[in-house]
Tab-separated table of C-alpha atoms in Angstrom:
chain	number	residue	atom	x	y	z
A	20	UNK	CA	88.420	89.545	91.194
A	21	UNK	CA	91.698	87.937	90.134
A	22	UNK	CA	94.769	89.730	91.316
A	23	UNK	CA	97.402	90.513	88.345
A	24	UNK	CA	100.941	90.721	88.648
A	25	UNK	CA	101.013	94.630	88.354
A	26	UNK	CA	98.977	94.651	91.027
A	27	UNK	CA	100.591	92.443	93.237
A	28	UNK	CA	103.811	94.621	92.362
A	29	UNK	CA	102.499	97.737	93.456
A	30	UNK	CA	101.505	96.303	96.769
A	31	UNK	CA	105.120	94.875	97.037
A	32	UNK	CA	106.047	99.121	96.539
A	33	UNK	CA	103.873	100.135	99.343
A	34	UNK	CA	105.494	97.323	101.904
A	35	UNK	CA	108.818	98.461	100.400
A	36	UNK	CA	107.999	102.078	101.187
A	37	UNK	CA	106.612	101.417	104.925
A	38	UNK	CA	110.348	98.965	105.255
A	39	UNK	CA	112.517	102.336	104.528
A	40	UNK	CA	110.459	104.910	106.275
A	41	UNK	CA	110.336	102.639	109.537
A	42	UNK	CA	106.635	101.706	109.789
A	43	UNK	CA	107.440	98.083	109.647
A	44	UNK	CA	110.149	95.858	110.648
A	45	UNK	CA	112.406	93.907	108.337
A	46	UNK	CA	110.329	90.436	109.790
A	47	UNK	CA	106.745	91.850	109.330
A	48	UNK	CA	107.783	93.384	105.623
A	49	UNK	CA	109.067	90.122	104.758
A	50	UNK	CA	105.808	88.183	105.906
A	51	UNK	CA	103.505	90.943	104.036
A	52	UNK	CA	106.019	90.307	101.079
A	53	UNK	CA	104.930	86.508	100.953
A	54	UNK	CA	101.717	86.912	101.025
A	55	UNK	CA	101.484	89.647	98.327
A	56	UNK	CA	103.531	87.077	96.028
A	57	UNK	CA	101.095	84.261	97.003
A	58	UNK	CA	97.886	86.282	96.488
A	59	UNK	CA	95.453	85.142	93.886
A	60	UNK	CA	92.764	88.006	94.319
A	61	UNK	CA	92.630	91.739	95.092
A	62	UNK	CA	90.807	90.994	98.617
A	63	UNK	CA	94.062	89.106	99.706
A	64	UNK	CA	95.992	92.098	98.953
A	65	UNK	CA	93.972	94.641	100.836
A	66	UNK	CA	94.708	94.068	104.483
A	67	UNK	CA	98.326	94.388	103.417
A	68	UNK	CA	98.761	97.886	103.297
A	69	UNK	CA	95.132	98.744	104.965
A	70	UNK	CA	97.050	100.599	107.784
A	71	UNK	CA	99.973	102.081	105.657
A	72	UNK	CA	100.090	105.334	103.723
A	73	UNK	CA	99.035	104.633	99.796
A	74	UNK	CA	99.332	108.906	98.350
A	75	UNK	CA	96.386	108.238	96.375
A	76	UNK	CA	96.475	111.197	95.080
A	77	UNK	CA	99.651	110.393	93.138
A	78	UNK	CA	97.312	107.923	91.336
A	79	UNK	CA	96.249	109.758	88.453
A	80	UNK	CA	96.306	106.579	86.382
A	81	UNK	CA	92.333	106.236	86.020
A	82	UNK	CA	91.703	102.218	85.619
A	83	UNK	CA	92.805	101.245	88.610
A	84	UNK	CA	90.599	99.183	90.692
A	85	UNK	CA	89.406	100.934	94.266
A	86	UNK	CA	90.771	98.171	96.500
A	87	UNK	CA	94.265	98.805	94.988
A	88	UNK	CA	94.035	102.189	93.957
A	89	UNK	CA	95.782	103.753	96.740
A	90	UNK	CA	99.211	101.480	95.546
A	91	UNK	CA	102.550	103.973	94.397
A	92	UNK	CA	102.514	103.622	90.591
A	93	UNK	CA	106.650	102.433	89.888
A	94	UNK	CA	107.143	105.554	88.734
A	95	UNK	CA	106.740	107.168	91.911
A	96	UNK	CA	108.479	104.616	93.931
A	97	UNK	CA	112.011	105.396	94.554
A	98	UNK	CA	115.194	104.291	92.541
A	99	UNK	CA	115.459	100.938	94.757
A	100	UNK	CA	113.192	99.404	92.389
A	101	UNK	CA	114.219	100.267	89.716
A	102	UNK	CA	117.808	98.835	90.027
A	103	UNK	CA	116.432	95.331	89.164
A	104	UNK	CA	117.061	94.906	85.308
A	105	UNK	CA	116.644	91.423	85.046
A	106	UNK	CA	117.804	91.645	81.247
A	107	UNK	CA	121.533	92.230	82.860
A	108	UNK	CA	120.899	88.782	84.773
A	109	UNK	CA	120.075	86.424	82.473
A	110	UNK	CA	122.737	85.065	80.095
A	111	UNK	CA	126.210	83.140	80.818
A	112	UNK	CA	127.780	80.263	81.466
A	113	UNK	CA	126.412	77.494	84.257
A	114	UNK	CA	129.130	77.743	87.163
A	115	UNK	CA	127.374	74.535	88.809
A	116	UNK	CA	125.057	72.430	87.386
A	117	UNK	CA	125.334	69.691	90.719
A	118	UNK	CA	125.498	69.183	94.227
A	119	UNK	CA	125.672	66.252	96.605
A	120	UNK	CA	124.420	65.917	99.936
A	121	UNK	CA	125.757	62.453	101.812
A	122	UNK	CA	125.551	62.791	105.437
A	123	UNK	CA	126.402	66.214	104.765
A	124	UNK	CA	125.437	69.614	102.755
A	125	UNK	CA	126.246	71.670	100.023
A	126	UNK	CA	125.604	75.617	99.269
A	127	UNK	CA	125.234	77.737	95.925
A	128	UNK	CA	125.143	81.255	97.139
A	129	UNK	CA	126.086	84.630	96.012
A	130	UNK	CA	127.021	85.607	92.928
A	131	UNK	CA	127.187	82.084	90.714
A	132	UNK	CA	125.021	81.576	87.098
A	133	UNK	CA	121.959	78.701	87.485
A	134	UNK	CA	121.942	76.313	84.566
A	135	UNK	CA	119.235	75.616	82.700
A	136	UNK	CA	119.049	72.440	84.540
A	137	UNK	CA	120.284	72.105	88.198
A	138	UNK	CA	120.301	68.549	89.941
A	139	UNK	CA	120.518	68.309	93.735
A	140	UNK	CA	120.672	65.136	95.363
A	141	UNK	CA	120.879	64.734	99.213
A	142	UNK	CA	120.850	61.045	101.377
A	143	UNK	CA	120.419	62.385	105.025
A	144	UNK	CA	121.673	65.401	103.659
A	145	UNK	CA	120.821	68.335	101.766
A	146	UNK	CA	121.498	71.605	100.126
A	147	UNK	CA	120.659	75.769	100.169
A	148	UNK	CA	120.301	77.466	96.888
A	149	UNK	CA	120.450	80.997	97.213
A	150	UNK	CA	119.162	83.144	93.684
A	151	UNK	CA	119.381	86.241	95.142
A	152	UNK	CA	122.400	87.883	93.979
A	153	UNK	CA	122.588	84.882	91.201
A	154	UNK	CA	122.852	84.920	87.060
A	155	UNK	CA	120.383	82.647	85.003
A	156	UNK	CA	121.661	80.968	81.898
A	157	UNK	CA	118.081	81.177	80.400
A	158	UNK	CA	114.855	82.445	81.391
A	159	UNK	CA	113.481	79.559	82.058
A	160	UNK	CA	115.253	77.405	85.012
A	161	UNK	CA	114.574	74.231	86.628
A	162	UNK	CA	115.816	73.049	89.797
A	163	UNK	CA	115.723	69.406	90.584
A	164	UNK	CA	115.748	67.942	94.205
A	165	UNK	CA	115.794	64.139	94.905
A	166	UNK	CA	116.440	63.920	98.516
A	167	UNK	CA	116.384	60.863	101.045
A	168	UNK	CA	116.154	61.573	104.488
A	169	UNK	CA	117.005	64.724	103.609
A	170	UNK	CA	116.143	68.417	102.245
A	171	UNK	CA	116.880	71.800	100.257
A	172	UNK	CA	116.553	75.436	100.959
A	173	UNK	CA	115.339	77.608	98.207
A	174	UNK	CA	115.856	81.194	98.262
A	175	UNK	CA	114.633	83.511	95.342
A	176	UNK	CA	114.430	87.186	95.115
A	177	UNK	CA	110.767	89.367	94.933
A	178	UNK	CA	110.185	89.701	91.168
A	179	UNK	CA	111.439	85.950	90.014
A	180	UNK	CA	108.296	83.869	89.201
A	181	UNK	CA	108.390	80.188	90.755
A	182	UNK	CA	106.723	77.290	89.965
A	183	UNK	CA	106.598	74.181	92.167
A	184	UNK	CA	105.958	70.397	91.022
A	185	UNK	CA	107.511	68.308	93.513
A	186	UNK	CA	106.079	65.063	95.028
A	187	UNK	CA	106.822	64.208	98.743
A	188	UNK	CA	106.462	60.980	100.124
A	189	UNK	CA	106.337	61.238	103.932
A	190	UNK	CA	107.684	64.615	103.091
A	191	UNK	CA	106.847	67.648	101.129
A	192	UNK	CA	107.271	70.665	98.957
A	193	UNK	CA	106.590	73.771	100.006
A	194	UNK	CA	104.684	76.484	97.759
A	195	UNK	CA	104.125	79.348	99.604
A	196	UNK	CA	106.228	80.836	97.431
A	197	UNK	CA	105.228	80.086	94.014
A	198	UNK	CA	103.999	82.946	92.172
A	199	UNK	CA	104.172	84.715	88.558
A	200	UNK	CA	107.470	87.510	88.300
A	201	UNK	CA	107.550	90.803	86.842
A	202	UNK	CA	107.738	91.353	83.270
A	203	UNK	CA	110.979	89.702	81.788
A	204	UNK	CA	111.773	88.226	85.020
A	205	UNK	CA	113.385	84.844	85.241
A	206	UNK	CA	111.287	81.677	85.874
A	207	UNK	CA	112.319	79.109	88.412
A	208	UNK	CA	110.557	75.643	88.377
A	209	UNK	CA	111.452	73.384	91.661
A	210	UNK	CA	110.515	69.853	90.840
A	211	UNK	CA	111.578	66.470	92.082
A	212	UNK	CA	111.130	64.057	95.097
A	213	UNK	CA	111.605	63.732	98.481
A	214	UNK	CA	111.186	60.595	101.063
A	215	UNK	CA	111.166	61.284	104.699
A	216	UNK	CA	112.507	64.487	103.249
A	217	UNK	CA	111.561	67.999	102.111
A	218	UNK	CA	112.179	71.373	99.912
A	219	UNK	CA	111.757	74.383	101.227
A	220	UNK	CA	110.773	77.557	99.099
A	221	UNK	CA	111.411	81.147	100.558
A	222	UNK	CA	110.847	85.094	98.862
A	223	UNK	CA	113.728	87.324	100.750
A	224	UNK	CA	115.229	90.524	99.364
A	225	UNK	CA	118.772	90.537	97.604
A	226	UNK	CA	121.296	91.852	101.263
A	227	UNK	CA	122.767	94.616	98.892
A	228	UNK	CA	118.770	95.778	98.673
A	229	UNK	CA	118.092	95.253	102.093
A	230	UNK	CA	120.980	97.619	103.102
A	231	UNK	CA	119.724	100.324	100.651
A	232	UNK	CA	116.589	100.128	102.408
A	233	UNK	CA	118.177	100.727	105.644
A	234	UNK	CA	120.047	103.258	104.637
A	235	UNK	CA	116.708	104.936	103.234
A	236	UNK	CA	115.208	104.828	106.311
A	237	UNK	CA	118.119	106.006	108.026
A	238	UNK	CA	118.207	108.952	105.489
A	239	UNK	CA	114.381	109.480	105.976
A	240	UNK	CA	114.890	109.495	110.097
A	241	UNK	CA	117.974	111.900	109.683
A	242	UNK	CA	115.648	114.292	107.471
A	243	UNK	CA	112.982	114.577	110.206
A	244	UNK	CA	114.891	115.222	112.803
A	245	UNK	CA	116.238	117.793	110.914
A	246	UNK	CA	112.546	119.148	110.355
A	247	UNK	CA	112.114	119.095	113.652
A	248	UNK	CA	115.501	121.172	114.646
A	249	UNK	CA	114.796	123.737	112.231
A	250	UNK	CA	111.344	124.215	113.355
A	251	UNK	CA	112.267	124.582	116.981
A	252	UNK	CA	114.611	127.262	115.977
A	253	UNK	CA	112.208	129.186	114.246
A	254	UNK	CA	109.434	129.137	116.904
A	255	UNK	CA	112.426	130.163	119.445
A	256	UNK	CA	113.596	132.945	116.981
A	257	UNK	CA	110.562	134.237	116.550
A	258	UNK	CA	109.564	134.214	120.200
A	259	UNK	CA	112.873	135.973	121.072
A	260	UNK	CA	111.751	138.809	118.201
A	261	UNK	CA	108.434	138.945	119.641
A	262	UNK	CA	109.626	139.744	123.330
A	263	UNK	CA	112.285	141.946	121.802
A	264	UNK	CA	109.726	143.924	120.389
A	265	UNK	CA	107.415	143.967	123.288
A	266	UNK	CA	110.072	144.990	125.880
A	267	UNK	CA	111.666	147.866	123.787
A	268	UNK	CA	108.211	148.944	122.940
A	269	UNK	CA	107.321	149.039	127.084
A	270	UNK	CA	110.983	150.778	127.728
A	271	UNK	CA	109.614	153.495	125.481
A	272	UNK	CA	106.361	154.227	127.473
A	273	UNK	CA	108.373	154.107	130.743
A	274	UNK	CA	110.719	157.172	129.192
A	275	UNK	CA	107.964	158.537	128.379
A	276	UNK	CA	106.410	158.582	131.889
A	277	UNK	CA	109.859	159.720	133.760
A	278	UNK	CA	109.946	162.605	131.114
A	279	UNK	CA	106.701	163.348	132.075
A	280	UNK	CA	107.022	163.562	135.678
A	281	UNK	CA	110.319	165.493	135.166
A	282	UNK	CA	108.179	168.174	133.803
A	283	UNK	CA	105.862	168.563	136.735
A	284	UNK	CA	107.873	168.882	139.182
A	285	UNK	CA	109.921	171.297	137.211
């Protein structure tokens, strides 16, 4: 059965999840992460969160599928996710629509707008692009790369779709990445060509996201140690009442007995 994008998103939820409580490491959660994007069916998603917690029960959807089932629905995942509006990205005026690579590089990172139409040409040379904190003018994009002896870095955030058409002659393209986006999402096309050369197509998370994470997690270990602190003092509090109790009760019977023996020997 065909994976859809809902699906694929929910997995994406569950890695998220695992990333802030500290069941996997940023590396791992960014190779599960590719591979959800890449999936085409519902078996490829599976072994991706086969040995992390689901809450099924929070499921209480009903047409789920079973291999998928056990997924967070978005409303249950935390306000991370939520915090990418992609209708506040999209809109604006270019800031680059060029860059030239001669014996050399160039770099769009941060927080710049991507035309419509970007153009990147490197001779024994290249370029990084860098969409993760980035604007689109449109929803629709399309990145260019002509490249001799040369190559490009590609980075887009989880959630844009990407699209790659590129033709490499002793070279390549790579598609790992390409994938459909979440609903509204922007939609990057990477086309061109390369000789001796290639582009190179990567999914990472936006930094200011990646910190948020780590600050969940942080938040999360902090909380469970604090568990863990109060519980100690209760099971010492109430083993200090419960000896209390049992010595004062034994000090009784031994007044008892003196009293006793007092009287006898009166």
């Amino acid at each position: 059965m065909r994976a859809s994008d809902a699906e694929r998103e929910r997995i994406a939820d569950v890695l998220r999840d695992a990333l802030a409580e500290g069941r996997l490491g940023m590396d791992e959660f960014q190779e599960r992460l590719d591979s959800t994007y890449r999936a085409r069916t519902r078996g490829e998603l599976v072994p991706l969160v086969r040995d992390l917690p689901h809450h099924p029960e929070e499921d209480t959807s009903g047409d789920r599928s079973p291999e998928v089932s056990g997924a967070q629905d978005a409303s249950t995942a935390p306000s991370l996710r939520k915090t990418r509006r992609w209708a506040e990205r999209i809109g604006g005026r270019a800031t680059s629509r060029w860059g030239i690579g001669i014996m050399g590089g160039f770099g769009r990172r941060g927080q710049w707008t991507v035309p419509r139409v970007f153009t990147g040409i490197g001779i024994m040379g290249g370029g990084e692009l860098d969409l993760r904190e980035a604007r689109f003018e449109d929803r629709d994009v399309v990145i260019r790369c002509f490249a001799l002896m040369g190559g490009f870095s590609v980075t887009v955030p989880p959630g844009v779709g990407v699209e790659v058409r590129g033709v490499g002659i002793m070279g390549g393209f790579d598609s790992s990445a390409s994938g459909f986006g979440d609903a509204g999402a922007p939609r990057v096309v990477i086309t061109g060509v390369t000789v001796m050369g290639g582009v190179g197509v990567v999914r990472k998370i936006p930094r200011e996201e990646k910190l948020e994470l780590r600050a969940e997690r942080r938040q999360q270990r902090e909380l469970e140690r604090r568990e863990r602190r109060e519980g100690r003092d209760r099971r010492r509090g109430h083993g200090g009442h419960h000896g209390g109790h049992h010595g004062g009760h034994h000090g009784g019977h031994g007044g008892h007995g003196s009293s006793d023996h007092g009287g006898k020997s009166l």
